[in-house]
Amino acid sequence: MPFEPDDVTRALQAFSDASRELLARVARAQQLGTTDVTALYLLEGHGPLGVAELAERLGIRTASATVLVDRLAAAGHVRREPHATDRRRTLVVLQEQARVANGAAWEPSLALLDAVSRSLPAGERTVVLAFLQRATAALSQGARDA
């Protein structure tokens, strides 16, 4: 018997689909690939990362991440810096102009999402937040198990 998701799971799938469509639009607008834009997004959200850590978060091989970082560095989006305490490591750092461009690309959609979030009554907000945290943990577990 095939798996049949319930209406909440379908709504989460639709949200995920809309998120992927937004990523694709942002990538086209910035004339980058979706993996490149995702890397910039990760660097914006998490700060400087090593190439191996970036590869892990992107779900790609380290060699592929090295090529990606080379491409982003050549385009002026990132730079490499030595790690402050481990001389063997290099960090990938988001350049300021890339941070500004990234923010401009994502902020309109995130502002709309934030308006929806802020419109929730306190009781609903608590329930939705708890649900989303549990759903995120479930997806993260599924990704680790895959």
Short mmCIF file of C-alpha atoms in Angstrom, two decimals, residues 21-141:
data_model
loop_
_atom_site.label_atom_id
_atom_site.label_comp_id
_atom_site.label_asym_id
_atom_site.label_seq_id
_atom_site.Cartn_x
_atom_site.Cartn_y
_atom_site.Cartn_z
CA GLU A 21 10.67 27.64 -6.48
CA LEU A 22 11.85 30.73 -4.59
CA LEU A 23 15.39 29.34 -4.51
CA ALA A 24 15.27 28.77 -8.28
CA ARG A 25 14.00 32.34 -8.87
CA VAL A 26 16.69 33.84 -6.64
CA ALA A 27 19.34 31.78 -8.45
CA ARG A 28 18.11 32.98 -11.86
CA ALA A 29 17.99 36.60 -10.67
CA GLN A 30 21.56 36.37 -9.39
CA GLN A 31 22.67 34.38 -12.45
CA LEU A 32 23.93 31.58 -10.23
CA GLY A 33 23.13 27.92 -9.75
CA THR A 34 20.86 26.83 -6.93
CA THR A 35 23.74 25.14 -5.10
CA ASP A 36 25.75 28.37 -5.32
CA VAL A 37 22.85 30.39 -3.91
CA THR A 38 22.33 27.82 -1.18
CA ALA A 39 26.01 28.09 -0.26
CA LEU A 40 25.72 31.88 -0.02
CA TYR A 41 22.57 31.48 2.09
CA LEU A 42 24.38 29.07 4.44
CA LEU A 43 27.33 31.43 4.79
CA GLU A 44 24.93 34.29 5.54
CA GLY A 45 23.13 32.28 8.20
CA HIS A 46 26.02 30.39 9.80
CA GLY A 47 28.99 32.64 9.19
CA PRO A 48 32.32 31.46 7.80
CA LEU A 49 32.54 27.71 7.17
CA GLY A 50 35.29 25.35 6.12
CA VAL A 51 34.97 23.80 2.66
CA ALA A 52 34.31 20.34 4.14
CA GLU A 53 31.59 21.71 6.43
CA LEU A 54 30.03 23.60 3.53
CA ALA A 55 30.13 20.40 1.46
CA GLU A 56 28.41 18.48 4.27
CA ARG A 57 25.64 21.07 4.63
CA LEU A 58 25.12 21.16 0.84
CA GLY A 59 25.18 17.37 0.53
CA ILE A 60 27.99 17.40 -2.03
CA ARG A 61 31.53 16.03 -2.14
CA THR A 62 34.37 18.14 -0.76
CA ALA A 63 35.97 18.27 -4.21
CA SER A 64 32.73 19.66 -5.66
CA ALA A 65 32.55 22.21 -2.85
CA THR A 66 36.11 23.30 -3.64
CA VAL A 67 35.11 23.92 -7.26
CA LEU A 68 32.00 25.78 -6.08
CA VAL A 69 34.05 27.98 -3.73
CA ASP A 70 36.59 28.66 -6.50
CA ARG A 71 33.72 29.79 -8.76
CA LEU A 72 32.14 31.99 -6.05
CA ALA A 73 35.52 33.49 -5.16
CA ALA A 74 36.31 34.26 -8.81
CA ALA A 75 32.95 36.04 -9.07
CA GLY A 76 33.71 38.07 -5.91
CA HIS A 77 30.99 36.51 -3.73
CA VAL A 78 33.29 34.87 -1.18
CA ARG A 79 36.90 34.92 -0.07
CA ARG A 80 39.09 32.38 1.68
CA GLU A 81 40.67 33.27 5.02
CA PRO A 82 42.95 31.27 7.28
CA HIS A 83 41.26 29.78 10.34
CA ALA A 84 42.06 31.81 13.48
CA THR A 85 43.21 28.83 15.58
CA ASP A 86 43.88 25.98 13.12
CA ARG A 87 46.55 26.87 10.55
CA ARG A 88 45.63 23.79 8.49
CA ARG A 89 42.09 25.04 7.84
CA THR A 90 40.73 27.72 5.56
CA LEU A 91 37.37 29.38 6.03
CA VAL A 92 35.01 30.53 3.31
CA VAL A 93 33.75 34.02 4.12
CA LEU A 94 30.84 35.81 2.47
CA GLN A 95 31.88 39.14 0.90
CA GLU A 96 29.88 42.21 1.95
CA GLN A 97 28.50 42.96 -1.54
CA ALA A 98 27.29 39.35 -1.76
CA ARG A 99 25.64 39.72 1.66
CA VAL A 100 23.81 42.83 0.43
CA ALA A 101 22.74 41.16 -2.84
CA ASN A 102 21.68 38.03 -0.98
CA GLY A 103 19.59 40.06 1.45
CA ALA A 104 17.94 42.00 -1.36
CA ALA A 105 17.07 38.76 -3.13
CA TRP A 106 15.57 36.98 -0.12
CA GLU A 107 14.13 39.78 2.04
CA PRO A 108 10.89 40.50 0.12
CA SER A 109 9.72 36.90 0.43
CA LEU A 110 10.98 36.54 4.00
CA ALA A 111 9.18 39.76 4.94
CA LEU A 112 5.91 38.34 3.60
CA LEU A 113 6.48 35.14 5.57
CA ASP A 114 7.34 37.16 8.67
CA ALA A 115 4.09 39.12 8.32
CA VAL A 116 2.13 35.85 8.29
CA SER A 117 4.03 34.68 11.37
CA ARG A 118 3.48 37.92 13.26
CA SER A 119 -0.24 37.84 12.47
CA LEU A 120 -0.75 34.66 14.48
CA PRO A 121 -2.44 35.02 17.86
CA ALA A 122 -0.11 34.08 20.74
CA GLY A 123 -1.74 30.68 21.40
CA GLU A 124 -1.61 29.66 17.74
CA ARG A 125 1.92 30.95 17.46
CA THR A 126 3.05 28.66 20.28
CA VAL A 127 1.41 25.62 18.68
CA VAL A 128 2.74 26.40 15.19
CA LEU A 129 6.25 27.02 16.49
CA ALA A 130 6.28 23.75 18.43
CA PHE A 131 4.97 21.87 15.39
CA LEU A 132 7.54 23.40 13.05
CA GLN A 133 10.37 22.60 15.47
CA ARG A 134 9.23 18.96 15.65
CA ALA A 135 8.75 18.78 11.88
CA THR A 136 12.24 20.22 11.34
CA ALA A 137 13.71 17.66 13.75
CA ALA A 138 11.88 14.86 11.87
CA LEU A 139 13.23 16.04 8.50
CA SER A 140 16.73 16.38 9.94
CA GLN A 141 16.50 12.84 11.30
#
